[in-house]
Amino acid sequence: RKGNVIITGASSGLGLATAKALAETGEWHVIMACRNFLKAEKAAKSVGITKENYSVMHLDLASLESVRQFANTFRRSGRPLDALVCNAAVYLPTAKEPTYTAEGFELSVGTNHLGHFLLARLLLDDLKQSDYPYKRLIIVGSITGNTNTLAGNVPPKANLGDLRGLAGGLNGIQSSAMIDGGDFDGAKAYKDSKVCNMLTMQEFHRRYHEETGITFASLYPGCIATTGLFREHIPLFRLLFPPFQKYITKGYVSEEEAGGRLAQVVSDPSLIKSGVYWSWNKNSESFENQLSKEASDAEKARKLWEVSEKLVGLA
Ligand code: NDP
C-alpha cells in the first residue's frame, strides 16, 4: 500500500515542495494539514499534485482546540499514519508587540512549538499502530536556532534561559511573552521556537524510539530565501535576501531542492537513524550535523517537555 504522510503547512514553501516531491513518487498519499483550505487546494493544483495523491485537512496550529479536532478528524478518516512532518511556522521579525494564539501563548512559540508538540503527542499512538516498514516523525529545525553556526550568531540569538516565561504561560500578562522571561523580540521568538523544535525531536527520541521503533529526526533544509516565511519582513530585506544568500553566503537552496531534501528524510530507507539533525553539504549530500550546546541540552529538553505538557493540557 501507499504510505500516508501528514505535512503541516503544506500550502506554501517547503511544505508544498515536499508534498509535491512525495506525491510524485506515487508511493505516498499526502495529507496537507493547513489553516486555509482553499489556499491549500489551489497550491496543490498549482504544482500539479494529482487528486488521488493528496487530501486537505483543516489544522490551525495557533489553536489547541483545532489541533485536537484535527487529530480526531484524521483518525475518523480511517487512514493509517506512517509519517508526520511538523513543518508549518510563523516568523514575525518586525513585530513590535507580541500577538497571541487562541489560548493566549505568544504566536511564534505557540504555533511553531506548542501546536506541534500537542499534535505530535496526540498522533504518536497512530504512528505506533502503523504496520509500515518505516515510521517517522520529522520536526523541521533551523540553523538560526543553532548558536554554533555563523547564521545562529546573528543577534538576537536564541536563548531559552531557565524557561521562566514559558513556565509562566508565555502570555504577556502573568509572565513574559518570551520563553526566557525577557522583553518581546519577534526574531528571537522564532529562533527560540526552532530550538524547542530540535529539543522536542531529541526528547521524543529518548522517550520513544526504542519502544516504538519510530524514527525521530530534524533537519536544516538550507536557506530557502524565497518562501513566504519572510513575508512579514521589510521590503528591502525581501528584495536583497535571496541574492545575498545565493551569491554571498552560498547557503541558498531552491524550494524544489529543499522539498527534495525533506522528502528524502521522510522516505529514504538510508535515512532511518533516529535522534539525528540532518543537513546537506555543497554537493547536496546529507550528513548528521551537530547541534549547538543549548539545542542538544538533554536536561533542558526534559524540562521543556514537562512545561509544554502542562501548557497544552497533557499533564
Ligand atoms: P512558508 O511561510 O512558506 O510556509 C509556512 C507554512 O506554515 C505555510 O503553509 C503557512 O500557512 C503555515 N502556517 C503558519 N501558521 C500556521 C498555523 N497557525 N496553522 C497551520 N499552518 C500554519 O515558510 P517556509 O516554507 O520557509 O517554512 C517551512 C519550515 O521551514 C518552517 O518550519 C521554517 O522554520 C523552516 N525553515 C525555513 C527556512 C527558510 O529559509 N525559508 C530555513 C530553515 C528552516 P499559510 O499558507 O496559510 O500561510
mmCIF file with all atom_site columns, N, CA and C in Angstrom, residues 90-93 106 108-109 112-113 141-147 150-160 178-179 185-199 294-295:
data_model
loop_
_atom_site.group_PDB
_atom_site.id
_atom_site.type_symbol
_atom_site.label_atom_id
_atom_site.label_alt_id
_atom_site.label_comp_id
_atom_site.label_asym_id
_atom_site.label_entity_id
_atom_site.label_seq_id
_atom_site.pdbx_PDB_ins_code
_atom_site.Cartn_x
_atom_site.Cartn_y
_atom_site.Cartn_z
_atom_site.occupancy
_atom_site.B_iso_or_equiv
_atom_site.pdbx_formal_charge
_atom_site.auth_seq_id
_atom_site.auth_comp_id
_atom_site.auth_asym_id
_atom_site.auth_atom_id
_atom_site.pdbx_PDB_model_num
ATOM 1   N N  . VAL A 1 90  ? 5.478  30.336 11.741 1.00 0.00 ? 90  VAL A N  1
ATOM 2   C CA . VAL A 1 90  ? 5.369  31.766 11.500 1.00 0.00 ? 90  VAL A CA 1
ATOM 3   C C  . VAL A 1 90  ? 6.646  32.441 12.015 1.00 0.00 ? 90  VAL A C  1
ATOM 4   N N  . TYR A 1 91  ? 6.977  33.534 11.345 1.00 0.00 ? 91  TYR A N  1
ATOM 5   C CA . TYR A 1 91  ? 8.186  34.302 11.650 1.00 0.00 ? 91  TYR A CA 1
ATOM 6   C C  . TYR A 1 91  ? 7.775  35.767 11.622 1.00 0.00 ? 91  TYR A C  1
ATOM 7   N N  . LEU A 1 92  ? 7.916  36.456 12.740 1.00 0.00 ? 92  LEU A N  1
ATOM 8   C CA . LEU A 1 92  ? 7.419  37.830 12.848 1.00 0.00 ? 92  LEU A CA 1
ATOM 9   C C  . LEU A 1 92  ? 8.540  38.786 13.250 1.00 0.00 ? 92  LEU A C  1
ATOM 10  N N  . PRO A 1 93  ? 9.537  38.935 12.364 1.00 0.00 ? 93  PRO A N  1
ATOM 11  C CA . PRO A 1 93  ? 10.745 39.676 12.753 1.00 0.00 ? 93  PRO A CA 1
ATOM 12  C C  . PRO A 1 93  ? 10.538 41.160 12.993 1.00 0.00 ? 93  PRO A C  1
ATOM 13  N N  . GLU A 1 106 ? 2.261  33.380 23.187 1.00 0.00 ? 106 GLU A N  1
ATOM 14  C CA . GLU A 1 106 ? 2.909  34.189 22.142 1.00 0.00 ? 106 GLU A CA 1
ATOM 15  C C  . GLU A 1 106 ? 2.865  33.378 20.835 1.00 0.00 ? 106 GLU A C  1
ATOM 16  N N  . SER A 1 108 ? 4.533  32.957 17.836 1.00 0.00 ? 108 SER A N  1
ATOM 17  C CA . SER A 1 108 ? 5.570  32.141 17.167 1.00 0.00 ? 108 SER A CA 1
ATOM 18  C C  . SER A 1 108 ? 5.834  30.852 17.927 1.00 0.00 ? 108 SER A C  1
ATOM 19  N N  . VAL A 1 109 ? 6.046  30.958 19.226 1.00 0.00 ? 109 VAL A N  1
ATOM 20  C CA . VAL A 1 109 ? 6.314  29.744 20.010 1.00 0.00 ? 109 VAL A CA 1
ATOM 21  C C  . VAL A 1 109 ? 5.025  28.910 20.122 1.00 0.00 ? 109 VAL A C  1
ATOM 22  N N  . ASN A 1 112 ? 4.665  27.377 16.318 1.00 0.00 ? 112 ASN A N  1
ATOM 23  C CA . ASN A 1 112 ? 5.771  26.536 15.846 1.00 0.00 ? 112 ASN A CA 1
ATOM 24  C C  . ASN A 1 112 ? 6.101  25.415 16.829 1.00 0.00 ? 112 ASN A C  1
ATOM 25  N N  . HIS A 1 113 ? 6.048  25.725 18.116 1.00 0.00 ? 113 HIS A N  1
ATOM 26  C CA . HIS A 1 113 ? 6.385  24.686 19.107 1.00 0.00 ? 113 HIS A CA 1
ATOM 27  C C  . HIS A 1 113 ? 5.152  24.050 19.770 1.00 0.00 ? 113 HIS A C  1
ATOM 28  N N  . GLY A 1 141 ? 13.766 21.847 11.719 1.00 0.00 ? 141 GLY A N  1
ATOM 29  C CA . GLY A 1 141 ? 14.559 22.724 12.573 1.00 0.00 ? 141 GLY A CA 1
ATOM 30  C C  . GLY A 1 141 ? 15.117 23.880 11.768 1.00 0.00 ? 141 GLY A C  1
ATOM 31  N N  . SER A 1 142 ? 16.145 24.501 12.281 1.00 0.00 ? 142 SER A N  1
ATOM 32  C CA . SER A 1 142 ? 16.789 25.573 11.511 1.00 0.00 ? 142 SER A CA 1
ATOM 33  C C  . SER A 1 142 ? 18.155 25.891 12.062 1.00 0.00 ? 142 SER A C  1
ATOM 34  N N  . ILE A 1 143 ? 18.988 26.372 11.167 1.00 0.00 ? 143 ILE A N  1
ATOM 35  C CA . ILE A 1 143 ? 20.324 26.819 11.538 1.00 0.00 ? 143 ILE A CA 1
ATOM 36  C C  . ILE A 1 143 ? 20.247 28.019 12.493 1.00 0.00 ? 143 ILE A C  1
ATOM 37  N N  . THR A 1 144 ? 19.168 28.827 12.338 1.00 0.00 ? 144 THR A N  1
ATOM 38  C CA . THR A 1 144 ? 19.110 30.081 13.087 1.00 0.00 ? 144 THR A CA 1
ATOM 39  C C  . THR A 1 144 ? 19.007 29.869 14.601 1.00 0.00 ? 144 THR A C  1
ATOM 40  N N  . GLY A 1 145 ? 18.557 28.689 15.006 1.00 0.00 ? 145 GLY A N  1
ATOM 41  C CA . GLY A 1 145 ? 18.494 28.416 16.433 1.00 0.00 ? 145 GLY A CA 1
ATOM 42  C C  . GLY A 1 145 ? 19.805 27.861 16.966 1.00 0.00 ? 145 GLY A C  1
ATOM 43  N N  . ASN A 1 146 ? 20.737 27.584 16.053 1.00 0.00 ? 146 ASN A N  1
ATOM 44  C CA . ASN A 1 146 ? 21.990 26.942 16.444 1.00 0.00 ? 146 ASN A CA 1
ATOM 45  C C  . ASN A 1 146 ? 23.120 27.946 16.565 1.00 0.00 ? 146 ASN A C  1
ATOM 46  N N  . THR A 1 147 ? 23.450 28.284 17.807 1.00 0.00 ? 147 THR A N  1
ATOM 47  C CA . THR A 1 147 ? 24.451 29.327 18.021 1.00 0.00 ? 147 THR A CA 1
ATOM 48  C C  . THR A 1 147 ? 25.878 28.828 17.782 1.00 0.00 ? 147 THR A C  1
ATOM 49  N N  . LEU A 1 150 ? 27.484 30.403 12.078 1.00 0.00 ? 150 LEU A N  1
ATOM 50  C CA . LEU A 1 150 ? 27.559 31.835 11.794 1.00 0.00 ? 150 LEU A CA 1
ATOM 51  C C  . LEU A 1 150 ? 26.153 32.437 11.799 1.00 0.00 ? 150 LEU A C  1
ATOM 52  N N  . ALA A 1 151 ? 25.235 31.795 11.055 1.00 0.00 ? 151 ALA A N  1
ATOM 53  C CA . ALA A 1 151 ? 23.868 32.320 10.958 1.00 0.00 ? 151 ALA A CA 1
ATOM 54  C C  . ALA A 1 151 ? 23.202 32.389 12.334 1.00 0.00 ? 151 ALA A C  1
ATOM 55  N N  . GLY A 1 152 ? 23.525 31.416 13.182 1.00 0.00 ? 152 GLY A N  1
ATOM 56  C CA . GLY A 1 152 ? 22.918 31.372 14.502 1.00 0.00 ? 152 GLY A CA 1
ATOM 57  C C  . GLY A 1 152 ? 23.479 32.430 15.448 1.00 0.00 ? 152 GLY A C  1
ATOM 58  N N  . ASN A 1 153 ? 24.547 33.094 15.001 1.00 0.00 ? 153 ASN A N  1
ATOM 59  C CA . ASN A 1 153 ? 25.153 34.114 15.852 1.00 0.00 ? 153 ASN A CA 1
ATOM 60  C C  . ASN A 1 153 ? 24.765 35.534 15.478 1.00 0.00 ? 153 ASN A C  1
ATOM 61  N N  . VAL A 1 154 ? 23.878 35.652 14.482 1.00 0.00 ? 154 VAL A N  1
ATOM 62  C CA . VAL A 1 154 ? 23.356 36.975 14.151 1.00 0.00 ? 154 VAL A CA 1
ATOM 63  C C  . VAL A 1 154 ? 22.371 37.346 15.254 1.00 0.00 ? 154 VAL A C  1
ATOM 64  N N  . PRO A 1 155 ? 22.578 38.493 15.925 1.00 0.00 ? 155 PRO A N  1
ATOM 65  C CA . PRO A 1 155 ? 21.654 38.838 17.006 1.00 0.00 ? 155 PRO A CA 1
ATOM 66  C C  . PRO A 1 155 ? 20.253 39.160 16.484 1.00 0.00 ? 155 PRO A C  1
ATOM 67  N N  . PRO A 1 156 ? 19.210 38.999 17.272 1.00 0.00 ? 156 PRO A N  1
ATOM 68  C CA . PRO A 1 156 ? 19.194 38.444 18.620 1.00 0.00 ? 156 PRO A CA 1
ATOM 69  C C  . PRO A 1 156 ? 19.343 36.914 18.579 1.00 0.00 ? 156 PRO A C  1
ATOM 70  N N  . LYS A 1 157 ? 20.209 36.382 19.434 1.00 0.00 ? 157 LYS A N  1
ATOM 71  C CA . LYS A 1 157 ? 20.438 34.942 19.425 1.00 0.00 ? 157 LYS A CA 1
ATOM 72  C C  . LYS A 1 157 ? 19.353 34.197 20.199 1.00 0.00 ? 157 LYS A C  1
ATOM 73  N N  . ALA A 1 158 ? 19.138 32.948 19.784 1.00 0.00 ? 158 ALA A N  1
ATOM 74  C CA . ALA A 1 158 ? 18.208 32.091 20.523 1.00 0.00 ? 158 ALA A CA 1
ATOM 75  C C  . ALA A 1 158 ? 18.750 31.865 21.928 1.00 0.00 ? 158 ALA A C  1
ATOM 76  N N  . ASN A 1 159 ? 17.862 31.842 22.891 1.00 0.00 ? 159 ASN A N  1
ATOM 77  C CA . ASN A 1 159 ? 18.253 31.524 24.264 1.00 0.00 ? 159 ASN A CA 1
ATOM 78  C C  . ASN A 1 159 ? 16.980 31.281 25.069 1.00 0.00 ? 159 ASN A C  1
ATOM 79  N N  . LEU A 1 160 ? 16.831 30.058 25.567 1.00 0.00 ? 160 LEU A N  1
ATOM 80  C CA . LEU A 1 160 ? 15.616 29.728 26.317 1.00 0.00 ? 160 LEU A CA 1
ATOM 81  C C  . LEU A 1 160 ? 15.765 30.046 27.801 1.00 0.00 ? 160 LEU A C  1
ATOM 82  N N  . MET A 1 178 ? 8.138  35.968 26.212 1.00 0.00 ? 178 MET A N  1
ATOM 83  C CA . MET A 1 178 ? 9.335  35.277 25.724 1.00 0.00 ? 178 MET A CA 1
ATOM 84  C C  . MET A 1 178 ? 9.670  34.110 26.657 1.00 0.00 ? 178 MET A C  1
ATOM 85  N N  . ILE A 1 179 ? 10.198 33.038 26.078 1.00 0.00 ? 179 ILE A N  1
ATOM 86  C CA . ILE A 1 179 ? 10.494 31.845 26.872 1.00 0.00 ? 179 ILE A CA 1
ATOM 87  C C  . ILE A 1 179 ? 11.448 32.150 28.029 1.00 0.00 ? 179 ILE A C  1
ATOM 88  N N  . ASP A 1 185 ? 10.806 40.102 21.462 1.00 0.00 ? 185 ASP A N  1
ATOM 89  C CA . ASP A 1 185 ? 11.568 40.297 20.228 1.00 0.00 ? 185 ASP A CA 1
ATOM 90  C C  . ASP A 1 185 ? 11.111 39.210 19.266 1.00 0.00 ? 185 ASP A C  1
ATOM 91  N N  . GLY A 1 186 ? 10.445 39.634 18.175 1.00 0.00 ? 186 GLY A N  1
ATOM 92  C CA . GLY A 1 186 ? 9.835  38.669 17.256 1.00 0.00 ? 186 GLY A CA 1
ATOM 93  C C  . GLY A 1 186 ? 10.835 37.733 16.602 1.00 0.00 ? 186 GLY A C  1
ATOM 94  N N  . ALA A 1 187 ? 11.994 38.267 16.209 1.00 0.00 ? 187 ALA A N  1
ATOM 95  C CA . ALA A 1 187 ? 13.005 37.422 15.548 1.00 0.00 ? 187 ALA A CA 1
ATOM 96  C C  . ALA A 1 187 ? 13.534 36.380 16.531 1.00 0.00 ? 187 ALA A C  1
ATOM 97  N N  . LYS A 1 188 ? 13.758 36.811 17.763 1.00 0.00 ? 188 LYS A N  1
ATOM 98  C CA . LYS A 1 188 ? 14.260 35.874 18.783 1.00 0.00 ? 188 LYS A CA 1
ATOM 99  C C  . LYS A 1 188 ? 13.208 34.813 19.118 1.00 0.00 ? 188 LYS A C  1
ATOM 100 N N  . ALA A 1 189 ? 11.939 35.235 19.173 1.00 0.00 ? 189 ALA A N  1
ATOM 101 C CA . ALA A 1 189 ? 10.880 34.268 19.491 1.00 0.00 ? 189 ALA A CA 1
ATOM 102 C C  . ALA A 1 189 ? 10.866 33.137 18.462 1.00 0.00 ? 189 ALA A C  1
ATOM 103 N N  . TYR A 1 190 ? 11.078 33.477 17.183 1.00 0.00 ? 190 TYR A N  1
ATOM 104 C CA . TYR A 1 190 ? 11.136 32.447 16.130 1.00 0.00 ? 190 TYR A CA 1
ATOM 105 C C  . TYR A 1 190 ? 12.322 31.509 16.364 1.00 0.00 ? 190 TYR A C  1
ATOM 106 N N  . LYS A 1 191 ? 13.485 32.099 16.624 1.00 0.00 ? 191 LYS A N  1
ATOM 107 C CA . LYS A 1 191 ? 14.683 31.264 16.837 1.00 0.00 ? 191 LYS A CA 1
ATOM 108 C C  . LYS A 1 191 ? 14.498 30.366 18.061 1.00 0.00 ? 191 LYS A C  1
ATOM 109 N N  . ASP A 1 192 ? 13.945 30.931 19.128 1.00 0.00 ? 192 ASP A N  1
ATOM 110 C CA . ASP A 1 192 ? 13.667 30.130 20.326 1.00 0.00 ? 192 ASP A CA 1
ATOM 111 C C  . ASP A 1 192 ? 12.741 28.960 19.982 1.00 0.00 ? 192 ASP A C  1
ATOM 112 N N  . SER A 1 193 ? 11.721 29.247 19.147 1.00 0.00 ? 193 SER A N  1
ATOM 113 C CA . SER A 1 193 ? 10.761 28.183 18.808 1.00 0.00 ? 193 SER A CA 1
ATOM 114 C C  . SER A 1 193 ? 11.456 27.056 18.037 1.00 0.00 ? 193 SER A C  1
ATOM 115 N N  . LYS A 1 194 ? 12.452 27.422 17.227 1.00 0.00 ? 194 LYS A N  1
ATOM 116 C CA . LYS A 1 194 ? 13.175 26.400 16.453 1.00 0.00 ? 194 LYS A CA 1
ATOM 117 C C  . LYS A 1 194 ? 14.068 25.563 17.374 1.00 0.00 ? 194 LYS A C  1
ATOM 118 N N  . VAL A 1 195 ? 14.638 26.206 18.415 1.00 0.00 ? 195 VAL A N  1
ATOM 119 C CA . VAL A 1 195 ? 15.398 25.431 19.408 1.00 0.00 ? 195 VAL A CA 1
ATOM 120 C C  . VAL A 1 195 ? 14.447 24.435 20.086 1.00 0.00 ? 195 VAL A C  1
ATOM 121 N N  . CYS A 1 196 ? 13.236 24.893 20.410 1.00 0.00 ? 196 CYS A N  1
ATOM 122 C CA . CYS A 1 196 ? 12.239 23.997 21.011 1.00 0.00 ? 196 CYS A CA 1
ATOM 123 C C  . CYS A 1 196 ? 11.954 22.819 20.072 1.00 0.00 ? 196 CYS A C  1
ATOM 124 N N  . ASN A 1 197 ? 11.816 23.082 18.777 1.00 0.00 ? 197 ASN A N  1
ATOM 125 C CA . ASN A 1 197 ? 11.557 22.014 17.810 1.00 0.00 ? 197 ASN A CA 1
ATOM 126 C C  . ASN A 1 197 ? 12.672 20.955 17.842 1.00 0.00 ? 197 ASN A C  1
ATOM 127 N N  . MET A 1 198 ? 13.912 21.431 17.903 1.00 0.00 ? 198 MET A N  1
ATOM 128 C CA . MET A 1 198 ? 15.034 20.490 17.864 1.00 0.00 ? 198 MET A CA 1
ATOM 129 C C  . MET A 1 198 ? 15.179 19.739 19.192 1.00 0.00 ? 198 MET A C  1
ATOM 130 N N  . LEU A 1 199 ? 14.917 20.426 20.304 1.00 0.00 ? 199 LEU A N  1
ATOM 131 C CA . LEU A 1 199 ? 14.944 19.750 21.615 1.00 0.00 ? 199 LEU A CA 1
ATOM 132 C C  . LEU A 1 199 ? 13.822 18.718 21.701 1.00 0.00 ? 199 LEU A C  1
ATOM 133 N N  . GLU A 1 294 ? 22.988 24.537 23.511 1.00 0.00 ? 294 GLU A N  1
ATOM 134 C CA . GLU A 1 294 ? 21.631 24.653 24.053 1.00 0.00 ? 294 GLU A CA 1
ATOM 135 C C  . GLU A 1 294 ? 20.658 23.711 23.339 1.00 0.00 ? 294 GLU A C  1
ATOM 136 N N  . ALA A 1 295 ? 20.786 23.623 21.998 1.00 0.00 ? 295 ALA A N  1
ATOM 137 C CA . ALA A 1 295 ? 19.844 22.798 21.232 1.00 0.00 ? 295 ALA A CA 1
ATOM 138 C C  . ALA A 1 295 ? 20.075 21.302 21.432 1.00 0.00 ? 295 ALA A C  1
#
